[in-house]
Amino acid sequence: MIVYDFDSLIGINRSEGTSSMGRSTNLSLINQNIYTHIKDKFQNTHIQSGSISQNDTIIETEEKWSVMVIRDPFLLRQFCDDVRFTRSRSQIEEEEAEMRRANQRIKCVQCDDFYIEQENKMGVCAHHDGFVYDNHSSNVEHWTQRAAIEQLLKEEADAVRQPHNALLTSEQKEQLERQKQRFKFICCNRTVQAAGLTNGCKRGQHCQPNVTLDQWERACDQNNEYQQKLCDLLRRRIQ
Protein backbone atom coordinates (compact mmCIF):
# COMPACT_ATOMS: atom_id res chain seq x y z
CA MET A 1 0.00 0.00 0.00
CA ILE A 2 1.24 3.44 -0.92
CA VAL A 3 -0.15 6.60 0.71
CA TYR A 4 0.09 9.83 -1.33
CA ASP A 5 -0.23 13.28 0.22
CA PHE A 6 -1.63 15.14 -2.79
CA ASP A 7 -1.51 18.62 -1.29
CA SER A 8 2.26 18.32 -0.68
CA LEU A 9 3.19 16.40 -3.84
CA ILE A 10 1.00 18.21 -6.37
CA GLY A 11 0.09 21.64 -5.04
CA ILE A 12 -2.30 24.23 -6.43
CA ASN A 13 -1.34 27.41 -8.25
CA ARG A 14 -3.77 30.30 -7.65
CA SER A 15 -3.65 33.36 -9.88
CA GLU A 16 -5.95 36.37 -9.65
CA GLY A 17 -6.95 38.70 -12.45
CA THR A 18 -9.29 41.59 -13.18
CA SER A 19 -11.49 41.86 -16.25
CA SER A 20 -14.68 43.58 -17.35
CA MET A 21 -16.57 40.86 -15.44
CA GLY A 22 -14.75 41.68 -12.18
CA ARG A 23 -12.02 39.85 -10.27
CA SER A 24 -11.47 36.16 -10.94
CA THR A 25 -9.30 33.41 -9.50
CA ASN A 26 -7.78 30.70 -11.71
CA LEU A 27 -6.63 27.38 -10.24
CA SER A 28 -4.17 24.95 -11.82
CA LEU A 29 -1.98 22.00 -10.84
CA ILE A 30 1.68 22.79 -10.11
CA ASN A 31 3.28 19.34 -10.60
CA GLN A 32 1.29 18.00 -13.53
CA ASN A 33 3.72 15.14 -14.29
CA ILE A 34 3.60 13.80 -10.73
CA TYR A 35 -0.18 14.10 -10.78
CA THR A 36 -0.39 12.02 -13.99
CA HIS A 37 1.97 9.37 -12.55
CA ILE A 38 0.01 8.99 -9.31
CA LYS A 39 -3.31 8.94 -11.17
CA ASP A 40 -2.08 6.04 -13.34
CA LYS A 41 -0.85 4.19 -10.26
CA PHE A 42 -4.25 4.61 -8.63
CA GLN A 43 -6.08 3.30 -11.69
CA ASN A 44 -3.79 0.24 -11.86
CA THR A 45 -4.41 -0.88 -8.28
CA HIS A 46 -6.12 -4.24 -8.05
CA ILE A 47 -6.96 -7.24 -5.90
CA GLN A 48 -6.21 -10.67 -7.37
CA SER A 49 -8.25 -13.38 -5.72
CA GLY A 50 -6.54 -16.48 -4.37
CA SER A 51 -6.64 -19.75 -6.24
CA ILE A 52 -6.13 -23.45 -5.37
CA SER A 53 -3.25 -25.33 -6.97
CA GLN A 54 -3.14 -29.08 -7.86
CA ASN A 55 -1.77 -29.97 -4.42
CA ASP A 56 -4.61 -28.07 -2.71
CA THR A 57 -2.32 -25.22 -1.74
CA ILE A 58 -4.08 -21.85 -1.58
CA ILE A 59 -2.20 -19.11 -3.34
CA GLU A 60 -2.32 -15.91 -1.34
CA THR A 61 -4.34 -12.98 -2.65
CA GLU A 62 -2.28 -10.21 -4.22
CA GLU A 63 -3.42 -6.72 -3.30
CA LYS A 64 -2.12 -3.37 -4.51
CA TRP A 65 -3.53 -0.40 -2.60
CA SER A 66 -3.19 3.32 -3.24
CA VAL A 67 -4.47 5.74 -0.61
CA MET A 68 -4.94 9.39 -1.55
CA VAL A 69 -4.94 12.08 1.15
CA ILE A 70 -6.43 15.26 -0.34
CA ARG A 71 -7.50 18.33 1.62
CA ASP A 72 -7.82 21.01 -1.08
CA PRO A 73 -11.42 21.03 -2.46
CA PHE A 74 -10.31 21.88 -6.02
CA LEU A 75 -7.68 19.12 -6.06
CA LEU A 76 -10.19 16.61 -4.68
CA ARG A 77 -12.78 17.41 -7.35
CA GLN A 78 -10.14 17.30 -10.10
CA PHE A 79 -8.86 13.89 -9.04
CA CYS A 80 -12.31 12.34 -8.54
CA ASP A 81 -13.40 13.54 -11.98
CA ASP A 82 -10.22 12.27 -13.71
CA VAL A 83 -10.38 8.76 -12.22
CA ARG A 84 -14.19 8.67 -12.25
CA PHE A 85 -14.23 7.91 -8.56
CA THR A 86 -17.68 6.96 -7.32
CA ARG A 87 -18.99 9.44 -4.77
CA SER A 88 -22.07 9.24 -2.59
CA ARG A 89 -25.06 11.46 -3.23
CA SER A 90 -24.40 13.37 -0.03
CA GLN A 91 -20.81 14.12 -1.14
CA ILE A 92 -22.01 15.37 -4.51
CA GLU A 93 -24.64 17.59 -2.89
CA GLU A 94 -22.07 18.95 -0.42
CA GLU A 95 -19.65 19.81 -3.26
CA GLU A 96 -22.43 21.51 -5.24
CA ALA A 97 -23.42 23.54 -2.18
CA GLU A 98 -19.77 24.51 -1.65
CA MET A 99 -19.48 25.65 -5.27
CA ARG A 100 -22.62 27.77 -4.90
CA ARG A 101 -21.25 29.36 -1.73
CA ALA A 102 -17.91 30.05 -3.41
CA ASN A 103 -19.59 31.97 -6.26
CA GLN A 104 -22.34 33.63 -4.23
CA ARG A 105 -22.22 37.42 -4.09
CA ILE A 106 -22.31 38.59 -0.47
CA LYS A 107 -22.95 42.15 0.63
CA CYS A 108 -20.49 43.48 3.19
CA VAL A 109 -22.14 45.68 5.83
CA GLN A 110 -18.80 47.32 6.62
CA CYS A 111 -18.13 48.86 3.19
CA ASP A 112 -21.55 48.34 1.53
CA ASP A 113 -19.90 46.47 -1.38
CA PHE A 114 -20.31 42.93 -2.75
CA TYR A 115 -17.73 40.14 -2.65
CA ILE A 116 -17.35 36.38 -3.05
CA GLU A 117 -15.69 34.21 -0.42
CA GLN A 118 -12.59 33.23 -2.41
CA GLU A 119 -11.75 36.92 -2.98
CA ASN A 120 -12.15 37.92 0.67
CA LYS A 121 -8.55 38.69 1.52
CA MET A 122 -6.90 41.08 3.97
CA GLY A 123 -6.96 44.68 2.75
CA VAL A 124 -9.85 44.43 0.26
CA CYS A 125 -12.44 46.04 2.57
CA ALA A 126 -12.05 49.78 3.26
CA HIS A 127 -14.40 50.96 6.01
CA HIS A 128 -14.85 53.11 9.13
CA ASP A 129 -15.12 51.07 12.32
CA GLY A 130 -16.37 53.90 14.54
CA PHE A 131 -19.66 55.71 15.08
CA VAL A 132 -20.44 59.28 13.96
CA TYR A 133 -20.68 62.45 16.06
CA ASP A 134 -22.22 65.85 15.34
CA ASN A 135 -19.37 68.34 15.56
CA HIS A 136 -21.75 71.32 15.67
CA SER A 137 -23.82 70.14 18.63
CA SER A 138 -22.92 71.35 22.12
CA ASN A 139 -23.06 67.83 23.57
CA VAL A 140 -21.28 66.18 20.59
CA GLU A 141 -24.37 64.20 19.65
CA HIS A 142 -23.78 60.51 18.86
CA TRP A 143 -25.12 59.00 15.58
CA THR A 144 -24.82 55.68 13.79
CA GLN A 145 -23.20 55.76 10.35
CA ARG A 146 -26.47 54.80 8.65
CA ALA A 147 -28.57 57.40 10.53
CA ALA A 148 -26.12 60.21 9.77
CA ILE A 149 -26.15 59.47 6.03
CA GLU A 150 -29.94 59.22 6.00
CA GLN A 151 -30.16 62.61 7.75
CA LEU A 152 -27.86 64.25 5.20
CA LEU A 153 -29.90 62.80 2.33
CA LYS A 154 -33.13 64.07 3.91
CA GLU A 155 -31.73 67.58 4.33
CA GLU A 156 -30.50 67.53 0.73
CA ALA A 157 -33.95 66.51 -0.52
CA ASP A 158 -35.63 69.20 1.60
CA ALA A 159 -33.35 71.84 0.09
CA VAL A 160 -34.28 70.77 -3.45
CA ARG A 161 -37.99 71.06 -2.64
CA GLN A 162 -37.68 74.70 -1.58
CA PRO A 163 -39.75 77.14 -3.73
CA HIS A 164 -37.82 78.63 -6.64
CA ASN A 165 -38.70 82.14 -5.48
CA ALA A 166 -37.07 81.52 -2.11
CA LEU A 167 -33.65 82.77 -3.06
CA LEU A 168 -30.94 82.20 -0.50
CA THR A 169 -28.39 84.79 0.41
CA SER A 170 -24.71 83.98 0.12
CA GLU A 171 -24.55 83.77 3.91
CA GLN A 172 -27.41 81.26 4.02
CA LYS A 173 -25.79 79.13 1.33
CA GLU A 174 -22.54 79.14 3.26
CA GLN A 175 -24.42 78.11 6.39
CA LEU A 176 -26.01 75.19 4.55
CA GLU A 177 -22.63 74.02 3.25
CA ARG A 178 -21.15 74.18 6.75
CA GLN A 179 -24.15 72.21 8.02
CA LYS A 180 -23.37 69.40 5.58
CA GLN A 181 -19.88 69.05 7.06
CA ARG A 182 -20.96 68.62 10.69
CA PHE A 183 -20.96 64.81 10.87
CA LYS A 184 -17.55 63.27 11.63
CA PHE A 185 -16.33 59.70 12.05
CA ILE A 186 -15.01 59.21 15.57
CA CYS A 187 -12.35 56.78 14.31
CA CYS A 188 -10.55 59.30 12.08
CA ASN A 189 -12.51 62.61 12.27
CA ARG A 190 -13.19 62.53 8.54
CA THR A 191 -16.40 64.16 7.29
CA VAL A 192 -19.34 61.89 6.51
CA GLN A 193 -20.50 62.21 2.91
CA ALA A 194 -24.09 61.63 1.84
CA ALA A 195 -22.80 59.50 -1.06
CA GLY A 196 -21.86 56.70 1.31
CA LEU A 197 -19.00 55.04 3.21
CA THR A 198 -16.20 55.55 0.68
CA ASN A 199 -12.46 55.79 1.43
CA GLY A 200 -12.64 54.15 4.83
CA CYS A 201 -9.80 54.69 7.27
CA LYS A 202 -9.44 50.97 8.09
CA ARG A 203 -8.58 48.10 5.75
CA GLY A 204 -9.19 44.42 6.39
CA GLN A 205 -11.36 41.53 5.30
CA HIS A 206 -15.03 41.83 4.42
CA CYS A 207 -17.46 40.86 7.18
CA GLN A 208 -18.80 37.32 7.44
CA PRO A 209 -22.08 36.57 5.60
CA ASN A 210 -24.04 36.11 8.82
CA VAL A 211 -23.20 39.59 10.21
CA THR A 212 -26.12 42.03 9.97
CA LEU A 213 -25.96 45.81 9.66
CA ASP A 214 -27.47 46.18 13.14
CA GLN A 215 -24.76 43.95 14.64
CA TRP A 216 -22.01 45.89 12.86
CA GLU A 217 -23.36 49.27 14.02
CA ARG A 218 -23.71 47.95 17.56
CA ALA A 219 -20.04 46.87 17.50
CA CYS A 220 -19.03 50.35 16.27
CA ASP A 221 -21.14 52.06 18.94
CA GLN A 222 -19.78 49.90 21.78
CA ASN A 223 -16.11 50.32 20.91
CA ASN A 224 -14.51 51.31 24.23
CA GLU A 225 -11.64 53.18 22.60
CA TYR A 226 -13.99 55.41 20.60
CA GLN A 227 -16.35 55.90 23.54
CA GLN A 228 -13.39 57.23 25.54
CA LYS A 229 -12.33 59.42 22.61
CA LEU A 230 -15.81 60.98 22.49
CA CYS A 231 -15.74 61.63 26.27
CA ASP A 232 -12.35 63.34 25.98
CA LEU A 233 -13.64 65.47 23.10
CA LEU A 234 -16.67 66.55 25.11
CA ARG A 235 -14.56 67.25 28.19
CA ARG A 236 -12.23 69.55 26.29
CA ARG A 237 -15.19 71.55 24.96
CA ILE A 238 -16.71 72.02 28.39
CA GLN A 239 -13.47 73.33 29.90
Coordinates of C-alpha atoms in Angstrom, one line a residue:
M1 CA 0.0 0.0 0.0
I2 CA 1.2 3.4 -0.9
V3 CA -0.2 6.6 0.7
Y4 CA 0.1 9.8 -1.3
D5 CA -0.2 13.3 0.2
F6 CA -1.6 15.1 -2.8
D7 CA -1.5 18.6 -1.3
S8 CA 2.3 18.3 -0.7
L9 CA 3.2 16.4 -3.8
I10 CA 1.0 18.2 -6.4
G11 CA 0.1 21.6 -5.0
I12 CA -2.3 24.2 -6.4
N13 CA -1.3 27.4 -8.3
R14 CA -3.8 30.3 -7.6
S15 CA -3.6 33.4 -9.9
E16 CA -5.9 36.4 -9.6
G17 CA -7.0 38.7 -12.4
T18 CA -9.3 41.6 -13.2
S19 CA -11.5 41.9 -16.2
S20 CA -14.7 43.6 -17.3
M21 CA -16.6 40.9 -15.4
G22 CA -14.8 41.7 -12.2
R23 CA -12.0 39.9 -10.3
S24 CA -11.5 36.2 -10.9
T25 CA -9.3 33.4 -9.5
N26 CA -7.8 30.7 -11.7
L27 CA -6.6 27.4 -10.2
S28 CA -4.2 24.9 -11.8
L29 CA -2.0 22.0 -10.8
I30 CA 1.7 22.8 -10.1
N31 CA 3.3 19.3 -10.6
Q32 CA 1.3 18.0 -13.5
N33 CA 3.7 15.1 -14.3
I34 CA 3.6 13.8 -10.7
Y35 CA -0.2 14.1 -10.8
T36 CA -0.4 12.0 -14.0
H37 CA 2.0 9.4 -12.6
I38 CA 0.0 9.0 -9.3
K39 CA -3.3 8.9 -11.2
D40 CA -2.1 6.0 -13.3
K41 CA -0.8 4.2 -10.3
F42 CA -4.2 4.6 -8.6
Q43 CA -6.1 3.3 -11.7
N44 CA -3.8 0.2 -11.9
T45 CA -4.4 -0.9 -8.3
H46 CA -6.1 -4.2 -8.1
I47 CA -7.0 -7.2 -5.9
Q48 CA -6.2 -10.7 -7.4
S49 CA -8.3 -13.4 -5.7
G50 CA -6.5 -16.5 -4.4
S51 CA -6.6 -19.8 -6.2
I52 CA -6.1 -23.4 -5.4
S53 CA -3.3 -25.3 -7.0
Q54 CA -3.1 -29.1 -7.9
N55 CA -1.8 -30.0 -4.4
D56 CA -4.6 -28.1 -2.7
T57 CA -2.3 -25.2 -1.7
I58 CA -4.1 -21.8 -1.6
I59 CA -2.2 -19.1 -3.3
E60 CA -2.3 -15.9 -1.3
T61 CA -4.3 -13.0 -2.6
E62 CA -2.3 -10.2 -4.2
E63 CA -3.4 -6.7 -3.3
K64 CA -2.1 -3.4 -4.5
W65 CA -3.5 -0.4 -2.6
S66 CA -3.2 3.3 -3.2
V67 CA -4.5 5.7 -0.6
M68 CA -4.9 9.4 -1.5
V69 CA -4.9 12.1 1.1
I70 CA -6.4 15.3 -0.3
R71 CA -7.5 18.3 1.6
D72 CA -7.8 21.0 -1.1
P73 CA -11.4 21.0 -2.5
F74 CA -10.3 21.9 -6.0
L75 CA -7.7 19.1 -6.1
L76 CA -10.2 16.6 -4.7
R77 CA -12.8 17.4 -7.4
Q78 CA -10.1 17.3 -10.1
F79 CA -8.9 13.9 -9.0
C80 CA -12.3 12.3 -8.5
D81 CA -13.4 13.5 -12.0
D82 CA -10.2 12.3 -13.7
V83 CA -10.4 8.8 -12.2
R84 CA -14.2 8.7 -12.2
F85 CA -14.2 7.9 -8.6
T86 CA -17.7 7.0 -7.3
R87 CA -19.0 9.4 -4.8
S88 CA -22.1 9.2 -2.6
R89 CA -25.1 11.5 -3.2
S90 CA -24.4 13.4 0.0
Q91 CA -20.8 14.1 -1.1
I92 CA -22.0 15.4 -4.5
E93 CA -24.6 17.6 -2.9
E94 CA -22.1 19.0 -0.4
E95 CA -19.6 19.8 -3.3
E96 CA -22.4 21.5 -5.2
A97 CA -23.4 23.5 -2.2
E98 CA -19.8 24.5 -1.7
M99 CA -19.5 25.7 -5.3
R100 CA -22.6 27.8 -4.9
R101 CA -21.3 29.4 -1.7
A102 CA -17.9 30.1 -3.4
N103 CA -19.6 32.0 -6.3
Q104 CA -22.3 33.6 -4.2
R105 CA -22.2 37.4 -4.1
I106 CA -22.3 38.6 -0.5
K107 CA -22.9 42.2 0.6
C108 CA -20.5 43.5 3.2
V109 CA -22.1 45.7 5.8
Q110 CA -18.8 47.3 6.6
C111 CA -18.1 48.9 3.2
D112 CA -21.5 48.3 1.5
D113 CA -19.9 46.5 -1.4
F114 CA -20.3 42.9 -2.7
Y115 CA -17.7 40.1 -2.7
I116 CA -17.4 36.4 -3.0
E117 CA -15.7 34.2 -0.4
Q118 CA -12.6 33.2 -2.4
E119 CA -11.7 36.9 -3.0
N120 CA -12.2 37.9 0.7
K121 CA -8.5 38.7 1.5
M122 CA -6.9 41.1 4.0
G123 CA -7.0 44.7 2.8
V124 CA -9.8 44.4 0.3
C125 CA -12.4 46.0 2.6
A126 CA -12.1 49.8 3.3
H127 CA -14.4 51.0 6.0
H128 CA -14.8 53.1 9.1
D129 CA -15.1 51.1 12.3
G130 CA -16.4 53.9 14.5
F131 CA -19.7 55.7 15.1
V132 CA -20.4 59.3 14.0
Y133 CA -20.7 62.4 16.1
D134 CA -22.2 65.9 15.3
N135 CA -19.4 68.3 15.6
H136 CA -21.7 71.3 15.7
S137 CA -23.8 70.1 18.6
S138 CA -22.9 71.4 22.1
N139 CA -23.1 67.8 23.6
V140 CA -21.3 66.2 20.6
E141 CA -24.4 64.2 19.7
H142 CA -23.8 60.5 18.9
W143 CA -25.1 59.0 15.6
T144 CA -24.8 55.7 13.8
Q145 CA -23.2 55.8 10.4
R146 CA -26.5 54.8 8.7
A147 CA -28.6 57.4 10.5
A148 CA -26.1 60.2 9.8
I149 CA -26.1 59.5 6.0
E150 CA -29.9 59.2 6.0
Q151 CA -30.2 62.6 7.8
L152 CA -27.9 64.2 5.2
L153 CA -29.9 62.8 2.3
K154 CA -33.1 64.1 3.9
E155 CA -31.7 67.6 4.3
E156 CA -30.5 67.5 0.7
A157 CA -34.0 66.5 -0.5
D158 CA -35.6 69.2 1.6
A159 CA -33.3 71.8 0.1
V160 CA -34.3 70.8 -3.4
R161 CA -38.0 71.1 -2.6
Q162 CA -37.7 74.7 -1.6
P163 CA -39.7 77.1 -3.7
H164 CA -37.8 78.6 -6.6
N165 CA -38.7 82.1 -5.5
A166 CA -37.1 81.5 -2.1
L167 CA -33.6 82.8 -3.1
L168 CA -30.9 82.2 -0.5
T169 CA -28.4 84.8 0.4
S170 CA -24.7 84.0 0.1
E171 CA -24.5 83.8 3.9
Q172 CA -27.4 81.3 4.0
K173 CA -25.8 79.1 1.3
E174 CA -22.5 79.1 3.3
Q175 CA -24.4 78.1 6.4
L176 CA -26.0 75.2 4.6
E177 CA -22.6 74.0 3.3
R178 CA -21.2 74.2 6.7
Q179 CA -24.1 72.2 8.0
K180 CA -23.4 69.4 5.6
Q181 CA -19.9 69.1 7.1
R182 CA -21.0 68.6 10.7
F183 CA -21.0 64.8 10.9
K184 CA -17.5 63.3 11.6
F185 CA -16.3 59.7 12.0
I186 CA -15.0 59.2 15.6
C187 CA -12.4 56.8 14.3
C188 CA -10.6 59.3 12.1
N189 CA -12.5 62.6 12.3
R190 CA -13.2 62.5 8.5
T191 CA -16.4 64.2 7.3
V192 CA -19.3 61.9 6.5
Q193 CA -20.5 62.2 2.9
A194 CA -24.1 61.6 1.8
A195 CA -22.8 59.5 -1.1
G196 CA -21.9 56.7 1.3
L197 CA -19.0 55.0 3.2
T198 CA -16.2 55.5 0.7
N199 CA -12.5 55.8 1.4
G200 CA -12.6 54.1 4.8
C201 CA -9.8 54.7 7.3
K202 CA -9.4 51.0 8.1
R203 CA -8.6 48.1 5.7
G204 CA -9.2 44.4 6.4
Q205 CA -11.4 41.5 5.3
H206 CA -15.0 41.8 4.4
C207 CA -17.5 40.9 7.2
Q208 CA -18.8 37.3 7.4
P209 CA -22.1 36.6 5.6
N210 CA -24.0 36.1 8.8
V211 CA -23.2 39.6 10.2
T212 CA -26.1 42.0 10.0
L213 CA -26.0 45.8 9.7
D214 CA -27.5 46.2 13.1
Q215 CA -24.8 44.0 14.6
W216 CA -22.0 45.9 12.9
E217 CA -23.4 49.3 14.0
R218 CA -23.7 47.9 17.6
A219 CA -20.0 46.9 17.5
C220 CA -19.0 50.3 16.3
D221 CA -21.1 52.1 18.9
Q222 CA -19.8 49.9 21.8
N223 CA -16.1 50.3 20.9
N224 CA -14.5 51.3 24.2
E225 CA -11.6 53.2 22.6
Y226 CA -14.0 55.4 20.6
Q227 CA -16.3 55.9 23.5
Q228 CA -13.4 57.2 25.5
K229 CA -12.3 59.4 22.6
L230 CA -15.8 61.0 22.5
C231 CA -15.7 61.6 26.3
D232 CA -12.3 63.3 26.0
L233 CA -13.6 65.5 23.1
L234 CA -16.7 66.6 25.1
R235 CA -14.6 67.3 28.2
R236 CA -12.2 69.6 26.3
R237 CA -15.2 71.6 25.0
I238 CA -16.7 72.0 28.4
Q239 CA -13.5 73.3 29.9

